[in-house]
mmCIF file of C-alpha atoms and ligand atoms in Angstrom:
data_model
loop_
_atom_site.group_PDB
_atom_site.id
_atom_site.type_symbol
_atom_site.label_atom_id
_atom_site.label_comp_id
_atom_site.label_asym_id
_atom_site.label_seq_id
_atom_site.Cartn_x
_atom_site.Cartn_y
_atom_site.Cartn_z
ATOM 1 C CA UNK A 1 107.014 123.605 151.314
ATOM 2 C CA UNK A 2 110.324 124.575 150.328
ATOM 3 C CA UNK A 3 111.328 126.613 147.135
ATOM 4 C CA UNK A 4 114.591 125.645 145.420
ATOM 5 C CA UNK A 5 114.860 128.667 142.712
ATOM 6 C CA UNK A 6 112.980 131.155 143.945
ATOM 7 C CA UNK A 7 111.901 134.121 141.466
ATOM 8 C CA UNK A 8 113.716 137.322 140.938
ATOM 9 C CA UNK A 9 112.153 140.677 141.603
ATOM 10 C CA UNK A 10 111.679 142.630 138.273
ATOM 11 C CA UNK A 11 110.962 146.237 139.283
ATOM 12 C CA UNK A 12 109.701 148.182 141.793
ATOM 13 C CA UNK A 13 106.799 149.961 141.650
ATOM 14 C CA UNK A 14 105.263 153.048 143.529
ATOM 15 C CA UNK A 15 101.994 153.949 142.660
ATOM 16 C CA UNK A 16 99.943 157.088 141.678
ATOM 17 C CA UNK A 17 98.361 159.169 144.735
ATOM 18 C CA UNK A 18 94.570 159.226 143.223
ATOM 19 C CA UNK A 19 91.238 159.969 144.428
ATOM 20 C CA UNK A 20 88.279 157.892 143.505
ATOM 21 C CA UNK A 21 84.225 157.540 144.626
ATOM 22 C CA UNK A 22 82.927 160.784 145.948
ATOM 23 C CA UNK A 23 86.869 161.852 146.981
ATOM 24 C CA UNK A 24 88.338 159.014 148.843
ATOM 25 C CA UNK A 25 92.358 159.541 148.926
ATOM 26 C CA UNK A 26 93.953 156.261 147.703
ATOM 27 C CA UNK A 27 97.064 154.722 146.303
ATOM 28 C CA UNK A 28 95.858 153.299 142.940
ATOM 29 C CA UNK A 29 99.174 150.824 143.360
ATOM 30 C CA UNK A 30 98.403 148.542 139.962
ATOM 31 C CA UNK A 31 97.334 150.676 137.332
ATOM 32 C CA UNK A 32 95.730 150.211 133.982
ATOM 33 C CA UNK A 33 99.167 150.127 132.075
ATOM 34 C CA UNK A 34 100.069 146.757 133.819
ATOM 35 C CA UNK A 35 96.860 144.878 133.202
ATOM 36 C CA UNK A 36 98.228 142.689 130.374
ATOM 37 C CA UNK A 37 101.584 142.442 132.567
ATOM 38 C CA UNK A 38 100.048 141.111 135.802
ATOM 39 C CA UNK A 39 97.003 139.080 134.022
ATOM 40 C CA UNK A 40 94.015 138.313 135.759
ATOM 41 C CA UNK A 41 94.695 141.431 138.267
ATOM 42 C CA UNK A 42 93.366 144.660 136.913
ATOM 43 C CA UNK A 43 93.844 146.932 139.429
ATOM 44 C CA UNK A 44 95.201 147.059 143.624
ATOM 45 C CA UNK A 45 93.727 150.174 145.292
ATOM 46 C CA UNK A 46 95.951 150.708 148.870
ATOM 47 C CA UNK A 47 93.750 153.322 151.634
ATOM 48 C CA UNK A 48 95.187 154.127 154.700
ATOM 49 C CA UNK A 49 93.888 157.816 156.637
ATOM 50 C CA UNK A 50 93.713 158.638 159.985
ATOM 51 C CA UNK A 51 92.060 162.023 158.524
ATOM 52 C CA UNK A 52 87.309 161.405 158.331
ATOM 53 C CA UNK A 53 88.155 163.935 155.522
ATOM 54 C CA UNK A 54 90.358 161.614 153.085
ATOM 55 C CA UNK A 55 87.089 158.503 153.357
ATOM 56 C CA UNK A 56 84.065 160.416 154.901
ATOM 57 C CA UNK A 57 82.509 160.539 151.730
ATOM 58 C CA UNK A 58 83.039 156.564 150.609
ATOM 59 C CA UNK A 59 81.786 155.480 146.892
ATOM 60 C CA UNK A 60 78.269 156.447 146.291
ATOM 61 C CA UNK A 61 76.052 153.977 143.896
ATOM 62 C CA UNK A 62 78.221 152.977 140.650
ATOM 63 C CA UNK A 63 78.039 150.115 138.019
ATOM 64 C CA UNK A 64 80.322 147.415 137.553
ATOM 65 C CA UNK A 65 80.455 144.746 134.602
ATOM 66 C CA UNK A 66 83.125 141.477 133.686
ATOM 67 C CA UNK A 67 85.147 140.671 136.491
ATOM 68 C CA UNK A 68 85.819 140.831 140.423
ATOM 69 C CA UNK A 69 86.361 143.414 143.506
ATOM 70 C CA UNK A 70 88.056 142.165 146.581
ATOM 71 C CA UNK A 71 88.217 144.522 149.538
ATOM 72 C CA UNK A 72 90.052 143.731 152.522
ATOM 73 C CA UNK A 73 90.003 145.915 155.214
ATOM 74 C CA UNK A 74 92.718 146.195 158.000
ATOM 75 C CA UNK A 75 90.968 148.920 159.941
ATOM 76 C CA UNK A 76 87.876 150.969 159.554
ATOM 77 C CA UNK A 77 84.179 150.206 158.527
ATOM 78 C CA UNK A 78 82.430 150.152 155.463
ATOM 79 C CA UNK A 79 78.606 149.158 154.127
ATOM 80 C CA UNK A 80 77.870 147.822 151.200
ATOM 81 C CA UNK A 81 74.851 147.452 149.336
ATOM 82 C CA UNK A 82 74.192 146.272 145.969
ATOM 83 C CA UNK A 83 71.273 146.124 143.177
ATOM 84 C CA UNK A 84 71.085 142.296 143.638
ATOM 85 C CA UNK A 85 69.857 142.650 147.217
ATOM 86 C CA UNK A 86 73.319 141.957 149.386
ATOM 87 C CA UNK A 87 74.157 144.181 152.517
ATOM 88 C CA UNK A 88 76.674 144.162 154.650
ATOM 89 C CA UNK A 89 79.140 145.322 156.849
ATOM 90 C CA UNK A 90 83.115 145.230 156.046
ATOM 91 C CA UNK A 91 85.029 145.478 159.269
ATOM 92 C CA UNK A 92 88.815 145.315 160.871
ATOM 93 C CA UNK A 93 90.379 142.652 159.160
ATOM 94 C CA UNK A 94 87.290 141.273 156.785
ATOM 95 C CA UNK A 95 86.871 140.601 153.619
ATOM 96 C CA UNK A 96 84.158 141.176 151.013
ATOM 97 C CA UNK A 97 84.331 139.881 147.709
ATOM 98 C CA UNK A 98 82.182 140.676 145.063
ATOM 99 C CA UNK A 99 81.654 138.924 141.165
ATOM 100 C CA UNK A 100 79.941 141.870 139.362
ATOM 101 C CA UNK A 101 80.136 139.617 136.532
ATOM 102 C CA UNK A 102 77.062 140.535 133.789
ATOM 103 C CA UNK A 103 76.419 143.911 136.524
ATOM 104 C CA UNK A 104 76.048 145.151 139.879
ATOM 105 C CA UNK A 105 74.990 148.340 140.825
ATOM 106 C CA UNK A 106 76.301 149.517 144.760
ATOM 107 C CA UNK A 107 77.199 151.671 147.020
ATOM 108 C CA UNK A 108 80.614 151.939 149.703
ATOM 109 C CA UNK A 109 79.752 154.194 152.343
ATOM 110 C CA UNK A 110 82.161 154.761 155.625
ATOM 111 C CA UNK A 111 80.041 154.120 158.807
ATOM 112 C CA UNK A 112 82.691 155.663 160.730
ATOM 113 C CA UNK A 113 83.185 159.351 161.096
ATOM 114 C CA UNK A 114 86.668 159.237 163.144
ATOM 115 C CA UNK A 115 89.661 156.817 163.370
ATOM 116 C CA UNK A 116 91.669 155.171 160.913
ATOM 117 C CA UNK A 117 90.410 153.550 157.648
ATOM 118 C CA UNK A 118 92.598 151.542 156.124
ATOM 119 C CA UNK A 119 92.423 148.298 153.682
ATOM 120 C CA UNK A 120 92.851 147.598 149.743
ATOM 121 C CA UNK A 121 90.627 146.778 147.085
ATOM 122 C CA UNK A 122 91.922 144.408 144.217
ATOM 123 C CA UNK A 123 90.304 143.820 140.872
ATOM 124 C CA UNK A 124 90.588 140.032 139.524
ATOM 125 C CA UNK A 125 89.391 139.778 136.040
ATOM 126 C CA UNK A 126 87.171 137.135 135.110
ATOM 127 C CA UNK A 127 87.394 134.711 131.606
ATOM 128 C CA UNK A 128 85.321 135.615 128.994
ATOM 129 C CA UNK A 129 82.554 133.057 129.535
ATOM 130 C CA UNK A 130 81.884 134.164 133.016
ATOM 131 C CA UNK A 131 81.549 137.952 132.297
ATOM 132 C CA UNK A 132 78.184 137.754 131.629
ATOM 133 C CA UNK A 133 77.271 134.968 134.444
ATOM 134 C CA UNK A 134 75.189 135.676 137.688
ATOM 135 C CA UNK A 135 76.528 138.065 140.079
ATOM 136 C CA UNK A 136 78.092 136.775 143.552
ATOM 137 C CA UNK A 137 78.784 138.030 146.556
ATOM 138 C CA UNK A 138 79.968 137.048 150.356
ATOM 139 C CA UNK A 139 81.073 138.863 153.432
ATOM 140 C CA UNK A 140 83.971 137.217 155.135
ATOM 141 C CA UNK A 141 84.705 138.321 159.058
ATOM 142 C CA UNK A 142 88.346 138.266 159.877
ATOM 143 C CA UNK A 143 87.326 135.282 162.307
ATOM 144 C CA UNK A 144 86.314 133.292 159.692
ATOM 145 C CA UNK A 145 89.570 134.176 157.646
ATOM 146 C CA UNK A 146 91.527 131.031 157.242
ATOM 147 C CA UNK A 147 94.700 131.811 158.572
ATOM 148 C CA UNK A 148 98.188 129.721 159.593
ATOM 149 C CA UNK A 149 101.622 130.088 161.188
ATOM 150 C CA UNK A 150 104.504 128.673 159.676
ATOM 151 C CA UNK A 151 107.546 127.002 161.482
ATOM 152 C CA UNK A 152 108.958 130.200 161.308
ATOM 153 C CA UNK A 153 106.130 132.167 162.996
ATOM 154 C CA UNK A 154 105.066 134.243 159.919
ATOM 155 C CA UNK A 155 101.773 134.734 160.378
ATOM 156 C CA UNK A 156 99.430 134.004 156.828
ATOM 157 C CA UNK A 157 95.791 135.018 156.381
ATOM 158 C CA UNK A 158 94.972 132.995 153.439
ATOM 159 C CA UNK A 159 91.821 135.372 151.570
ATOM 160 C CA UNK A 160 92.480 133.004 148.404
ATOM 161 C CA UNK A 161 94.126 129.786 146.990
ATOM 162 C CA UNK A 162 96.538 127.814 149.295
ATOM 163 C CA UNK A 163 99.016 128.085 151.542
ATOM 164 C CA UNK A 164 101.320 126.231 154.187
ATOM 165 C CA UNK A 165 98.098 123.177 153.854
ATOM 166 C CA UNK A 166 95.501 126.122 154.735
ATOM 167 C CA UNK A 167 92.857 126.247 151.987
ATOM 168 C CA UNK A 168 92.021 129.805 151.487
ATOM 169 C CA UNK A 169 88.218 131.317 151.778
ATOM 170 C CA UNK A 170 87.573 131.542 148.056
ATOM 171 C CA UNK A 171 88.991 129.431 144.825
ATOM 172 C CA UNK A 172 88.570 130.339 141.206
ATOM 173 C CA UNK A 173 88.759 127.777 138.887
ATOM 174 C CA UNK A 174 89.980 129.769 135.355
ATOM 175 C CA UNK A 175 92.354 132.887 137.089
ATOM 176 C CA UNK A 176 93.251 130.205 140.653
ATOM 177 C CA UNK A 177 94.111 132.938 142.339
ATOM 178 C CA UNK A 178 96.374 133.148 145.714
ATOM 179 C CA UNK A 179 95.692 136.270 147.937
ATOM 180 C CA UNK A 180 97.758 135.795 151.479
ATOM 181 C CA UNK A 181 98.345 138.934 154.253
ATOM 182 C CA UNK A 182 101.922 137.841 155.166
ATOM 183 C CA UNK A 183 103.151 138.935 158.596
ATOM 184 C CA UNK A 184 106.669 138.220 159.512
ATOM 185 C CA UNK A 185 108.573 138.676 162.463
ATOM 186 C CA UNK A 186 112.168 139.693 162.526
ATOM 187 C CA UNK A 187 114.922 137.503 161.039
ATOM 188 C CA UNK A 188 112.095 135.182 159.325
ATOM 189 C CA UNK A 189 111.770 133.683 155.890
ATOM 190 C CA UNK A 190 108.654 133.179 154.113
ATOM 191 C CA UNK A 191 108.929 130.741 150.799
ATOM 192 C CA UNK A 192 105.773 130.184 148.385
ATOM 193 C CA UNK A 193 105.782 127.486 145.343
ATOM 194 C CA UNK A 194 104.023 128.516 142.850
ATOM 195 C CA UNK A 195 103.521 128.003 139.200
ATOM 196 C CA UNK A 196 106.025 130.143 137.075
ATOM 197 C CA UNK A 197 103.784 131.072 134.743
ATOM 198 C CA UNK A 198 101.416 132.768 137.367
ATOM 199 C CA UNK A 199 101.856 136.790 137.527
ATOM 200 C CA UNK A 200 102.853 137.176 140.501
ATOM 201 C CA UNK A 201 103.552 140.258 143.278
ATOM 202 C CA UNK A 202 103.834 141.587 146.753
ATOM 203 C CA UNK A 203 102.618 144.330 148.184
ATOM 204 C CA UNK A 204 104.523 145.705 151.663
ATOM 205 C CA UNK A 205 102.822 147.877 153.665
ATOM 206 C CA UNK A 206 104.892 147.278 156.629
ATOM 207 C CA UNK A 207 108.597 147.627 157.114
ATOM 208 C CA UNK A 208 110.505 146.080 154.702
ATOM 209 C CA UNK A 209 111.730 143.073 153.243
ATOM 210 C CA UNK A 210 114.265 141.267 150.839
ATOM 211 C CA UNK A 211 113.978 139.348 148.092
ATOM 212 C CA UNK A 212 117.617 138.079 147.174
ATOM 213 C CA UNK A 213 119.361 141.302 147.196
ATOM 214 C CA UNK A 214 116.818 143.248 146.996
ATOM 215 C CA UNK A 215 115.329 145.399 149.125
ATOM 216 C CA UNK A 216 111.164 146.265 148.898
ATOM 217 C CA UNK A 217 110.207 149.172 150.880
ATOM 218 C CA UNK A 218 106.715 150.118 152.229
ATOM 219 C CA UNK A 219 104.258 151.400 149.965
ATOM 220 C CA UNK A 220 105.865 149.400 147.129
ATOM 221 C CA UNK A 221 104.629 146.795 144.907
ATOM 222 C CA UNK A 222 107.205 144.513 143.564
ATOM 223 C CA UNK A 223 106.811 142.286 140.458
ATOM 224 C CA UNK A 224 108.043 138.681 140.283
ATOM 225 C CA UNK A 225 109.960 137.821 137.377
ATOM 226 C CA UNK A 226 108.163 134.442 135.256
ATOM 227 C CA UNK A 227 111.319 132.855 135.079
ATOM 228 C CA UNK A 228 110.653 129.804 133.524
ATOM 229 C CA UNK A 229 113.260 127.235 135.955
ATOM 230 C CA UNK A 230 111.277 128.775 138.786
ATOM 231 C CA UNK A 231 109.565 127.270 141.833
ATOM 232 C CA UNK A 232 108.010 129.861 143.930
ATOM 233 C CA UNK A 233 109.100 132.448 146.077
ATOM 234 C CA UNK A 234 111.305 133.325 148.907
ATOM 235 C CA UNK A 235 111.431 136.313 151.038
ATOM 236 C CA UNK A 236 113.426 137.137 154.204
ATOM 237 C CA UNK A 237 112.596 140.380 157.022
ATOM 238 C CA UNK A 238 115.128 141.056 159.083
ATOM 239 C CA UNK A 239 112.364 143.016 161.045
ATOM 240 C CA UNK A 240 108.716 143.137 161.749
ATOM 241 C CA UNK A 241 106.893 143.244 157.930
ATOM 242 C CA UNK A 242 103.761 143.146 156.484
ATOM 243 C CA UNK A 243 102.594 142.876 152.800
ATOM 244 C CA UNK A 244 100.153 141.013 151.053
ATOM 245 C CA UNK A 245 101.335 138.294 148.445
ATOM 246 C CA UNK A 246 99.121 137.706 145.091
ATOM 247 C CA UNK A 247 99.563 135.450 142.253
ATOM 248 C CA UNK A 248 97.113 134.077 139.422
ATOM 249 C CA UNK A 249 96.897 132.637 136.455
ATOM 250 C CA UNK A 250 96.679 135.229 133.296
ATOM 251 C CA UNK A 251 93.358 134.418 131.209
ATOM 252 C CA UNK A 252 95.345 135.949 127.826
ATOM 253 C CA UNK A 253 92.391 137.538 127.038
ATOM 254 C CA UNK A 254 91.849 140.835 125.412
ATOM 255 C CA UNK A 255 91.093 143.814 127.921
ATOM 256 C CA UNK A 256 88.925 146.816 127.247
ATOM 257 C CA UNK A 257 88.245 148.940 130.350
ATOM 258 C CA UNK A 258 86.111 151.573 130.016
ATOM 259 C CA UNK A 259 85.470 153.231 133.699
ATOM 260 C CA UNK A 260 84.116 150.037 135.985
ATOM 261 C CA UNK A 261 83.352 148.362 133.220
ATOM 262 C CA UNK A 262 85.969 145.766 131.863
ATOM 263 C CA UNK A 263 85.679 143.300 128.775
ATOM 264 C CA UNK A 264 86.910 141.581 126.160
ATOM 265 C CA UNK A 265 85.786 143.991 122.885
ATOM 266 C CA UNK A 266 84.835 147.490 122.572
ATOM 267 C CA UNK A 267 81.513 146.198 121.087
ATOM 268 C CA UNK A 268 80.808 144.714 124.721
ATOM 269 C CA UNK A 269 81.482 148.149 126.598
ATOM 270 C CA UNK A 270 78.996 149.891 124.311
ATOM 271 C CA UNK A 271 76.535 147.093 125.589
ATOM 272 C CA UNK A 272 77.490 147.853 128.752
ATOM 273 C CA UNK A 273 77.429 151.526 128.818
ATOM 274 C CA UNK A 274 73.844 151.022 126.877
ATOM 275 C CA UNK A 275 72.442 148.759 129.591
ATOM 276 C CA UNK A 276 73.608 150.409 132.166
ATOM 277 C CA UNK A 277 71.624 153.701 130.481
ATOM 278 C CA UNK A 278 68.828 151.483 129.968
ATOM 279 C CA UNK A 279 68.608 150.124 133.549
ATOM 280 C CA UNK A 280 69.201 146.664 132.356
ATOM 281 C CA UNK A 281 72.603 146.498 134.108
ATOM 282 C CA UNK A 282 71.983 145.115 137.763
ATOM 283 C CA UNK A 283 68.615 144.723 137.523
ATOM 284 C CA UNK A 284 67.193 141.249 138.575
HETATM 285 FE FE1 FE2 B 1 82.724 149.428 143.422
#
């Protein structure tokens, strides 16, 4: 598992302080303008409130057409429900992921009115003959979370792809992407091969850590440079650090987002809007 040129960090990048649903307070951390840069992820939501008033009021019912939501929650609960029947409960340290793919109708909702609520939601895009295939969904508990430590007691909860020999709980074929919680304890390295073509970034929500030089805060998303001679990636905490790790493989697909609707042509979000005004979209 070792990395011999590991990737360079190309910028930095703080978010916009957003509100979303019925008035949750979020970090919208990837934003629309660097959907074609970080191809297949369309957009990282970060949540973290200790105040009921910043979450109380979750995401009431709202459409979704042509790709994927994955929430991860660190702390708090949250129940889903969706127009194709699925329930469930989101708790500490689970996972829900969700292929809205040709529609889904649902609903977010807080079943907590005190205590922290914290987690992320990630968009993964899906290829363009798959937008229109059967919705999916699947709760994942963080028991059944596959999850590893390396030699150097970082601590990995593989949500997607592979890591360390640790197959991940969900694969995608066309976008194969790789979504690890990386925990490291002081004066560790981390290193992860992957493809240099992937798009590739962390997320730190934790302390901090380095990446040759450089230095990646909390609350920052750094970008991986596709150098081409490139293995993977390599990054060192001299103290306790958190951040998520995600990497994919870019579809090179048009995008057209329109709201929670994302596709390939503008003709295909009029179909959407039109069938979701029809009360075709998410209905069995
Ligand atoms: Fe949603």
């Amino acid at each position: 598992m070792t990395v011999q040129h590991p990737r360079a960090i190309e910028r930095l990048v703080a978010g916009q302080a957003t509100s979303d649903g019925a008035g949750v307070k979020l970090t919208r951390v990837l934003t629309q303008n660097l959907q074609h840069r970080l191809d297949p992820f369309l957009m990282l939501d970060a949540f973290g409130s200790d105040n009921p008033d910043d979450y109380i009021a979750g995401f009431p019912e709202h459409p979704h057409r042509g790709f994927e939501t994955v929430s991860y929650m660190l702390s708090g609960r949250m129940r889903h429900r969706d127009s194709a029947g699925h329930e469930g409960l989101v708790t500490d340290g689970g996972v829900q992921w969700m292929t809205a793919a040709r529609g889904v109708i649902h609903s977010e909702i807080p079943q907590q009115t005190e205590g922290r609520m914290e987690g992320f939601q990630l968009w993964l895009n899906l290829h363009s003959s798959e937008k229109m295939g059967a919705p999916w969904y699947r709760d994942i508990q963080a028991t059944d979370l596959p999850k590893v430590t390396t030699a150097q007691g970082v601590q990995l909860t593989v949500i997607a792809g592979e890591s360390h020999g640790t197959v991940g709980a969900v694969q995608r074929e066309k976008t194969q992407p790789l979504y690890l919680d990386v925990h490291m304890p002081a004066a560790s390295t981390f290193s992860q091969p992957l493809p240099a073509t992937h798009n590739a970034f962390i997320y730190v929500y934790r302390g901090e850590v380095l990446v040759g030089e450089k230095t990646v805060p909390a609350q920052r998303m750094a970008i991986f440079s596709n150098d081409a001679a490139s293995d993977g990636v390599t990054i060192n905490a001299s103290a306790d650090a958190k951040f998520l790790l995600i990497a994919g493989k870019p579809l090179k697909e048009p995008i057209v987002q329109y709201g929670p609707f994302v596709m390939n042509s503008q003709q295909e979000i009029y179909q959407a809007l039109s069938d979701f005004r029809d009360g075709v979209l998410g209905a069995a």
